[in-house]
Amino acid sequence: MNNKIKVIGFAGSLRKNSYNKMLLRNIQKMFPQDMEMEIIEMPDIPIYNYDIQESKGFPASITEIGEKIKQADAVLFATPEYNYGIPGGLKNFIDWLSRLESKPFFGKPMSMVGATTGLGGTIRAQANLRTVSLFIETNVMPKPEIYVTRAMEKFDKDGNLIDEITKKVLEKYIERFKEWILIFKK
């Protein structure tokens, strides 16, 4: 029987070489043996429109991902910051998932991290994602907040995290995330 803590991870960026995808993959590698993360790419879906939902139903990818979220113990988002907020693609993705009858996010422990090339470290995007999380009724981990700044200096060309300070911060973050998940794990 597999008693591992199961986390579903999403990167809010569609970019192939996204620093947020790199951050997620590095966190995944750092998980202790009793945790695992499946990183799911955001699917190519239309902009949410109730008329589409009513006439065509939900995209199959949304239904499948919603079920994976429902079965997971927690959700982790890694988001960049676009114009002081979360990227439109990520918001659209959440909008579709939030309308599923199964309410996949309901009561789910959630955390967020972010990486950026600037000095702002996705502070506003994460605040925006916290606001969205109120509506989808997740249990957002309040602290620590992870803002990876000047990401181009912290990852090598292969996407490996090379900054020792960031690694130490992430180790403590993962410990806290595990504790947070266990509060809600049934």
Coordinates of N, CA and C in Angstrom, one line a residue:
M1 N 0.8 -1.2 0.0 CA 0.0 0.0 0.0 C 0.9 1.2 0.0
N2 N 0.6 2.2 -0.8 CA 1.3 3.4 -1.0 C 0.8 4.5 -0.1
N3 N 1.5 4.9 1.0 CA 1.0 5.9 1.9 C 1.7 7.2 1.7
K4 N 2.3 7.4 0.5 CA 3.0 8.6 0.2 C 2.0 9.8 0.1
I5 N 2.5 10.9 0.5 CA 1.8 12.2 0.4 C 1.9 12.6 -1.1
K6 N 0.7 12.7 -1.7 CA 0.6 13.0 -3.2 C 0.3 14.4 -3.4
V7 N 1.2 15.1 -4.1 CA 1.0 16.5 -4.5 C 0.9 16.6 -6.0
I8 N 0.0 17.5 -6.4 CA -0.1 17.8 -7.9 C 0.5 19.2 -8.0
G9 N 1.4 19.3 -8.9 CA 2.1 20.6 -9.2 C 1.8 21.2 -10.5
F10 N 1.6 22.5 -10.6 CA 1.3 23.2 -11.8 C 2.2 24.4 -11.9
A11 N 2.8 24.7 -13.1 CA 3.5 25.9 -13.3 C 2.6 26.8 -14.1
G12 N 2.5 28.0 -13.6 CA 1.6 29.0 -14.2 C 2.1 29.6 -15.6
S13 N 3.3 29.2 -16.0 CA 3.8 29.6 -17.3 C 3.7 28.6 -18.3
L14 N 3.4 29.0 -19.5 CA 3.3 28.1 -20.7 C 4.7 28.0 -21.4
R15 N 5.6 28.8 -21.0 CA 6.9 28.9 -21.7 C 7.7 27.6 -21.4
K16 N 8.3 27.0 -22.5 CA 9.0 25.8 -22.4 C 10.1 25.8 -21.3
N17 N 10.9 26.8 -21.3 CA 12.0 26.9 -20.4 C 11.7 27.9 -19.2
S18 N 10.5 27.8 -18.7 CA 10.1 28.6 -17.6 C 10.9 28.3 -16.3
Y19 N 11.2 29.4 -15.7 CA 11.9 29.3 -14.4 C 11.0 28.6 -13.3
N20 N 9.7 28.9 -13.5 CA 8.7 28.3 -12.6 C 8.6 26.7 -12.8
K21 N 8.7 26.3 -14.0 CA 8.8 24.8 -14.2 C 10.1 24.3 -13.6
M22 N 11.2 25.0 -13.8 CA 12.4 24.6 -13.2 C 12.3 24.5 -11.7
L23 N 11.7 25.5 -11.1 CA 11.5 25.5 -9.7 C 10.7 24.3 -9.2
L24 N 9.6 24.0 -9.9 CA 8.8 22.9 -9.5 C 9.5 21.6 -9.6
R25 N 10.3 21.4 -10.7 CA 11.1 20.2 -10.9 C 12.1 20.0 -9.8
N26 N 12.7 21.1 -9.4 CA 13.7 21.0 -8.3 C 13.1 20.7 -7.0
I27 N 11.9 21.3 -6.7 CA 11.2 21.0 -5.5 C 10.8 19.5 -5.5
Q28 N 10.4 19.0 -6.6 CA 10.0 17.6 -6.8 C 11.2 16.7 -6.4
K29 N 12.4 17.0 -6.9 CA 13.6 16.3 -6.6 C 14.0 16.3 -5.1
M30 N 13.6 17.4 -4.4 CA 14.0 17.6 -3.0 C 13.0 17.0 -2.1
F31 N 11.8 16.5 -2.6 CA 10.8 15.9 -1.7 C 11.4 14.7 -0.9
P32 N 11.1 14.6 0.3 CA 11.5 13.4 1.0 C 10.8 12.1 0.4
Q33 N 11.3 10.9 0.8 CA 10.8 9.7 0.2 C 9.3 9.5 0.4
D34 N 8.7 10.1 1.5 CA 7.3 9.8 1.7 C 6.4 10.8 1.0
M35 N 7.0 11.6 0.1 CA 6.2 12.6 -0.7 C 6.5 12.4 -2.2
E36 N 5.5 12.6 -3.0 CA 5.7 12.6 -4.4 C 4.9 13.7 -5.1
M37 N 5.4 14.2 -6.2 CA 4.7 15.2 -6.9 C 4.6 14.8 -8.4
E38 N 3.3 14.9 -8.9 CA 3.1 14.8 -10.3 C 3.0 16.2 -10.8
I39 N 3.8 16.6 -11.8 CA 3.7 17.9 -12.4 C 2.9 17.8 -13.6
I40 N 1.8 18.6 -13.7 CA 0.9 18.5 -14.8 C 1.0 19.8 -15.6
E41 N 1.2 19.7 -16.9 CA 1.2 20.8 -17.8 C -0.2 21.4 -18.0
M42 N -0.3 22.7 -18.0 CA -1.6 23.2 -18.3 C -2.0 22.9 -19.7
P43 N -3.2 22.4 -19.9 CA -3.7 22.0 -21.3 C -4.0 23.2 -22.2
D44 N -4.1 22.9 -23.4 CA -4.5 24.0 -24.4 C -6.0 23.9 -24.4
I45 N -6.6 24.9 -23.8 CA -8.1 25.0 -23.6 C -8.6 26.3 -24.0
P46 N -9.9 26.4 -24.4 CA -10.4 27.7 -24.8 C -10.6 28.6 -23.5
I47 N -10.7 29.9 -23.7 CA -11.0 30.8 -22.6 C -12.3 30.4 -22.1
Y48 N -12.4 30.4 -20.7 CA -13.7 30.0 -20.1 C -14.8 30.8 -20.6
N49 N -15.9 30.2 -21.0 CA -17.1 30.8 -21.4 C -18.3 29.8 -21.1
Y50 N -19.2 30.3 -20.3 CA -20.3 29.4 -19.9 C -21.0 28.8 -21.1
D51 N -21.1 29.6 -22.2 CA -21.7 29.1 -23.4 C -21.0 27.8 -23.9
I52 N -19.7 27.8 -23.9 CA -18.9 26.7 -24.3 C -19.2 25.5 -23.4
Q53 N -19.2 25.8 -22.1 CA -19.4 24.7 -21.1 C -20.8 24.1 -21.3
E54 N -21.8 25.0 -21.6 CA -23.2 24.5 -21.7 C -23.3 23.7 -23.0
S55 N -22.7 24.2 -24.1 CA -22.9 23.5 -25.4 C -22.0 22.3 -25.7
K56 N -20.8 22.4 -25.2 CA -19.8 21.4 -25.5 C -19.3 20.6 -24.2
G57 N -19.7 21.1 -23.1 CA -19.2 20.5 -21.8 C -17.8 20.9 -21.5
F58 N -17.2 20.2 -20.6 CA -15.9 20.5 -20.1 C -14.9 19.8 -21.1
P59 N -13.7 20.5 -21.3 CA -12.7 19.8 -22.1 C -12.3 18.6 -21.3
A60 N -12.0 17.5 -22.0 CA -11.6 16.2 -21.4 C -10.4 16.4 -20.4
S61 N -9.5 17.2 -20.8 CA -8.3 17.4 -20.0 C -8.6 18.0 -18.7
I62 N -9.6 18.9 -18.6 CA -10.0 19.5 -17.4 C -10.7 18.5 -16.5
T63 N -11.5 17.7 -17.0 CA -12.2 16.6 -16.2 C -11.1 15.7 -15.6
E64 N -10.1 15.3 -16.4 CA -9.1 14.4 -16.0 C -8.2 15.0 -14.9
I65 N -7.8 16.3 -15.1 CA -7.0 17.0 -14.1 C -7.8 17.2 -12.9
G66 N -9.1 17.5 -13.0 CA -9.9 17.7 -11.8 C -9.9 16.5 -10.9
E67 N -10.0 15.3 -11.6 CA -10.0 14.0 -10.9 C -8.7 13.8 -10.2
K68 N -7.6 14.1 -10.8 CA -6.2 14.0 -10.2 C -6.1 14.9 -9.0
I69 N -6.6 16.1 -9.1 CA -6.5 17.0 -8.0 C -7.4 16.4 -6.8
K70 N -8.5 15.9 -7.1 CA -9.4 15.4 -6.1 C -8.7 14.2 -5.4
Q71 N -8.0 13.4 -6.1 CA -7.3 12.2 -5.5 C -6.0 12.6 -4.8
A72 N -5.5 13.8 -5.1 CA -4.2 14.2 -4.4 C -4.4 14.7 -3.0
D73 N -3.3 14.7 -2.3 CA -3.4 15.2 -0.9 C -3.2 16.7 -0.9
A74 N -2.6 17.3 -1.9 CA -2.3 18.8 -1.9 C -2.0 19.2 -3.3
V75 N -2.0 20.6 -3.4 CA -1.7 21.2 -4.7 C -0.6 22.2 -4.5
L76 N 0.3 22.3 -5.4 CA 1.4 23.3 -5.4 C 1.4 24.1 -6.7
F77 N 1.3 25.4 -6.7 CA 1.4 26.2 -7.9 C 2.7 27.0 -7.8
A78 N 3.4 27.0 -9.0 CA 4.6 27.9 -9.2 C 4.2 28.9 -10.2
T79 N 4.1 30.1 -9.8 CA 3.6 31.1 -10.8 C 4.5 32.3 -11.0
P80 N 4.6 32.7 -12.3 CA 5.3 33.9 -12.6 C 4.4 35.1 -12.3
E81 N 4.9 36.3 -12.5 CA 4.0 37.4 -12.3 C 3.9 38.2 -13.6
Y82 N 2.7 38.4 -14.1 CA 2.5 39.1 -15.3 C 1.6 40.3 -15.0
N83 N 2.1 41.5 -15.2 CA 1.4 42.7 -14.9 C 0.7 42.8 -13.5
Y84 N 1.5 42.4 -12.5 CA 1.1 42.5 -11.1 C 0.1 41.3 -10.8
G85 N 0.0 40.3 -11.6 CA -1.0 39.3 -11.3 C -0.5 37.9 -11.8
I86 N -1.4 36.9 -11.7 CA -1.1 35.6 -12.2 C -1.3 35.7 -13.7
P87 N -0.7 34.9 -14.5 CA -0.8 34.8 -15.9 C -2.3 34.5 -16.3
G88 N -2.8 35.0 -17.4 CA -4.1 34.7 -17.9 C -4.4 33.2 -18.1
G89 N -3.4 32.5 -18.6 CA -3.5 31.1 -18.8 C -3.8 30.3 -17.5
L90 N -3.1 30.7 -16.5 CA -3.3 30.1 -15.2 C -4.7 30.4 -14.6
K91 N -5.1 31.6 -14.7 CA -6.4 32.0 -14.3 C -7.5 31.3 -15.0
N92 N -7.4 31.2 -16.3 CA -8.3 30.5 -17.2 C -8.4 29.0 -16.8
F93 N -7.3 28.4 -16.5 CA -7.2 27.0 -16.1 C -7.9 26.8 -14.8
I94 N -7.7 27.7 -13.8 CA -8.4 27.6 -12.5 C -9.9 27.8 -12.7
D95 N -10.2 28.8 -13.6 CA -11.7 29.1 -13.9 C -12.4 27.8 -14.4
W96 N -11.8 27.1 -15.3 CA -12.4 25.9 -15.8 C -12.5 24.8 -14.7
L97 N -11.4 24.6 -13.9 CA -11.5 23.6 -12.9 C -12.5 23.9 -11.8
S98 N -12.6 25.2 -11.5 CA -13.5 25.6 -10.4 C -15.0 25.4 -10.7
R99 N -15.3 25.2 -12.0 CA -16.7 24.9 -12.3 C -17.1 23.5 -12.4
L100 N -16.1 22.6 -12.2 CA -16.4 21.2 -12.1 C -17.3 20.9 -11.0
E101 N -18.3 20.0 -11.2 CA -19.3 19.7 -10.1 C -18.5 19.0 -8.9
S102 N -17.4 18.3 -9.2 CA -16.7 17.7 -8.1 C -15.9 18.6 -7.2
K103 N -15.8 19.9 -7.5 CA -15.1 20.9 -6.7 C -13.7 20.3 -6.3
P104 N -12.8 20.1 -7.2 CA -11.6 19.4 -6.9 C -10.7 20.2 -5.9
F105 N -10.8 21.5 -5.8 CA -9.9 22.2 -4.9 C -10.5 22.3 -3.5
F106 N -11.8 22.0 -3.3 CA -12.5 22.2 -2.0 C -11.7 21.5 -0.9
G107 N -11.3 22.3 0.1 CA -10.6 21.8 1.3 C -9.2 21.3 1.1
K108 N -8.7 21.4 -0.1 CA -7.4 20.9 -0.4 C -6.3 21.8 0.1
P109 N -5.3 21.2 0.8 CA -4.1 22.0 1.2 C -3.4 22.5 -0.1
M110 N -3.0 23.7 0.0 CA -2.4 24.3 -1.2 C -1.2 25.2 -0.8
S111 N -0.2 25.3 -1.6 CA 0.9 26.2 -1.4 C 1.3 26.8 -2.8
M112 N 2.0 27.8 -2.7 CA 2.5 28.5 -3.9 C 3.9 29.0 -3.8
V113 N 4.6 29.0 -4.9 CA 6.0 29.5 -5.0 C 6.0 30.3 -6.3
G114 N 7.1 31.0 -6.4 CA 7.3 31.7 -7.7 C 8.7 32.1 -7.9
A115 N 9.1 32.2 -9.2 CA 10.4 32.6 -9.6 C 10.3 33.6 -10.7
T116 N 11.2 34.6 -10.7 CA 11.2 35.6 -11.7 C 12.6 36.2 -11.9
T117 N 12.8 36.8 -13.0 CA 14.1 37.3 -13.3 C 14.3 38.7 -12.6
G118 N 13.2 39.3 -12.1 CA 13.3 40.6 -11.5 C 13.5 40.5 -10.0
L119 N 13.3 41.6 -9.3 CA 13.5 41.6 -7.9 C 12.3 41.5 -7.1
G120 N 11.1 41.6 -7.7 CA 9.8 41.5 -7.0 C 9.4 40.1 -6.6
G121 N 10.0 39.1 -7.2 CA 9.8 37.7 -6.7 C 8.4 37.2 -6.7
T122 N 7.5 37.7 -7.6 CA 6.2 37.2 -7.8 C 5.3 37.5 -6.5
I123 N 5.6 38.5 -5.8 CA 4.9 38.9 -4.6 C 3.4 39.2 -4.9
R124 N 3.2 40.0 -5.9 CA 1.8 40.4 -6.3 C 1.1 39.2 -6.9
A125 N 1.8 38.4 -7.7 CA 1.1 37.3 -8.3 C 0.6 36.3 -7.3
Q126 N 1.4 36.1 -6.3 CA 1.1 35.1 -5.2 C -0.1 35.7 -4.4
A127 N -0.1 37.0 -4.2 CA -1.2 37.6 -3.5 C -2.5 37.5 -4.3
N128 N -2.4 37.7 -5.6 CA -3.5 37.5 -6.5 C -4.0 36.0 -6.5
L129 N -3.1 35.1 -6.5 CA -3.5 33.7 -6.4 C -4.1 33.3 -5.1
R130 N -3.7 34.0 -4.0 CA -4.3 33.8 -2.7 C -5.8 34.2 -2.7
T131 N -6.0 35.3 -3.4 CA -7.4 35.9 -3.5 C -8.2 34.9 -4.3
V132 N -7.7 34.4 -5.4 CA -8.5 33.4 -6.2 C -8.7 32.1 -5.4
S133 N -7.8 31.8 -4.6 CA -7.9 30.6 -3.7 C -9.0 30.7 -2.7
L134 N -9.4 31.9 -2.3 CA -10.5 32.0 -1.4 C -11.8 31.5 -2.1
F135 N -12.0 31.8 -3.3 CA -13.2 31.4 -4.0 C -13.2 29.9 -4.2
I136 N -12.1 29.3 -4.6 CA -12.1 27.8 -4.8 C -12.0 27.0 -3.6
E137 N -11.9 27.7 -2.4 CA -11.9 27.1 -1.1 C -10.8 26.1 -0.8
T138 N -9.6 26.5 -1.1 CA -8.5 25.7 -0.7 C -8.0 26.1 0.7
N139 N -7.1 25.4 1.3 CA -6.5 25.7 2.5 C -5.1 26.2 2.2
V140 N -4.9 27.4 2.0 CA -3.6 28.0 1.6 C -2.6 28.0 2.8
M141 N -1.5 27.5 2.6 CA -0.4 27.6 3.6 C 0.0 29.0 3.7
P142 N -0.1 29.6 4.9 CA 0.2 31.0 5.0 C 1.7 31.4 5.0
K143 N 2.6 30.5 5.5 CA 4.0 30.8 5.5 C 4.8 29.5 5.5
P144 N 6.0 29.5 5.0 CA 6.7 30.6 4.5 C 6.3 30.9 3.0
E145 N 6.6 32.1 2.6 CA 6.3 32.5 1.2 C 7.6 32.4 0.5
I146 N 7.6 31.8 -0.7 CA 8.8 31.6 -1.5 C 8.8 32.4 -2.7
Y147 N 9.7 33.4 -2.8 CA 9.9 34.3 -3.9 C 11.3 34.2 -4.4
V148 N 11.5 33.5 -5.5 CA 12.8 33.3 -6.0 C 13.1 34.4 -7.0
T149 N 14.0 35.3 -6.6 CA 14.3 36.5 -7.4 C 15.6 36.2 -8.3
R150 N 15.8 37.0 -9.3 CA 16.9 36.9 -10.2 C 17.2 35.4 -10.5
A151 N 16.1 34.8 -11.0 CA 16.2 33.3 -11.3 C 17.2 32.9 -12.3
M152 N 17.6 33.8 -13.2 CA 18.6 33.4 -14.2 C 19.9 33.2 -13.6
E153 N 20.1 33.6 -12.3 CA 21.4 33.4 -11.6 C 21.3 32.1 -10.7
K154 N 20.1 31.6 -10.6 CA 20.0 30.5 -9.6 C 19.8 29.1 -10.2
F155 N 19.6 29.1 -11.5 CA 19.5 27.8 -12.2 C 20.6 27.7 -13.3
D156 N 21.1 26.5 -13.5 CA 22.1 26.3 -14.6 C 21.3 26.1 -15.9
K157 N 22.1 25.9 -17.0 CA 21.5 25.8 -18.3 C 20.6 24.6 -18.4
D158 N 20.7 23.6 -17.5 CA 19.9 22.4 -17.6 C 18.7 22.5 -16.6
G159 N 18.5 23.6 -16.0 CA 17.4 23.8 -15.1 C 17.6 23.3 -13.7
N160 N 18.9 23.0 -13.3 CA 19.2 22.6 -12.0 C 19.4 23.8 -11.1
L161 N 18.8 23.8 -9.9 CA 19.0 24.8 -8.9 C 20.4 24.8 -8.4
I162 N 21.2 25.9 -8.6 CA 22.6 25.9 -8.2 C 22.8 26.9 -7.0
D163 N 21.8 27.6 -6.6 CA 22.0 28.6 -5.5 C 21.8 27.9 -4.2
E164 N 22.8 27.8 -3.3 CA 22.8 27.1 -2.1 C 21.8 27.7 -1.1
I165 N 21.7 29.0 -1.0 CA 20.8 29.6 -0.1 C 19.4 29.3 -0.4
T166 N 19.0 29.3 -1.7 CA 17.7 29.0 -2.2 C 17.4 27.5 -1.9
K167 N 18.4 26.6 -2.0 CA 18.2 25.2 -1.7 C 17.8 25.0 -0.2
K168 N 18.5 25.8 0.7 CA 18.3 25.6 2.1 C 16.9 26.2 2.5
V169 N 16.5 27.3 1.8 CA 15.2 27.8 2.1 C 14.1 26.8 1.6
L170 N 14.3 26.2 0.4 CA 13.4 25.3 -0.1 C 13.3 24.0 0.8
E171 N 14.4 23.6 1.4 CA 14.3 22.4 2.3 C 13.4 22.7 3.5
K172 N 13.5 23.9 4.1 CA 12.7 24.2 5.2 C 11.2 24.4 4.7
Y173 N 11.1 25.0 3.5 CA 9.7 25.1 3.0 C 9.0 23.8 2.8
I174 N 9.7 22.8 2.2 CA 9.2 21.5 2.0 C 8.8 20.8 3.3
E175 N 9.6 21.0 4.4 CA 9.3 20.4 5.7 C 7.9 21.0 6.2
R176 N 7.8 22.4 6.0 CA 6.6 23.0 6.5 C 5.4 22.6 5.6
F177 N 5.6 22.5 4.3 CA 4.5 22.1 3.4 C 4.0 20.7 3.8
K178 N 4.9 19.8 4.1 CA 4.5 18.5 4.6 C 3.7 18.5 5.9
E179 N 4.1 19.3 6.8 CA 3.4 19.5 8.1 C 2.0 20.1 7.8
W180 N 1.9 21.0 6.9 CA 0.6 21.6 6.5 C -0.3 20.6 5.9
I181 N 0.2 19.8 5.0 CA -0.6 18.8 4.3 C -1.1 17.8 5.4
L182 N -0.3 17.4 6.3 CA -0.7 16.4 7.3 C -1.8 16.9 8.2
I183 N -1.9 18.2 8.4 CA -3.0 18.7 9.2 C -4.4 18.3 8.5
F184 N -4.4 18.3 7.2 CA -5.7 18.1 6.5 C -5.8 16.6 5.9
K185 N -4.7 15.9 5.9 CA -4.8 14.5 5.3 C -5.7 13.6 6.1
K186 N -6.6 13.0 5.4 CA -7.5 12.1 6.1 C -7.0 10.7 6.2

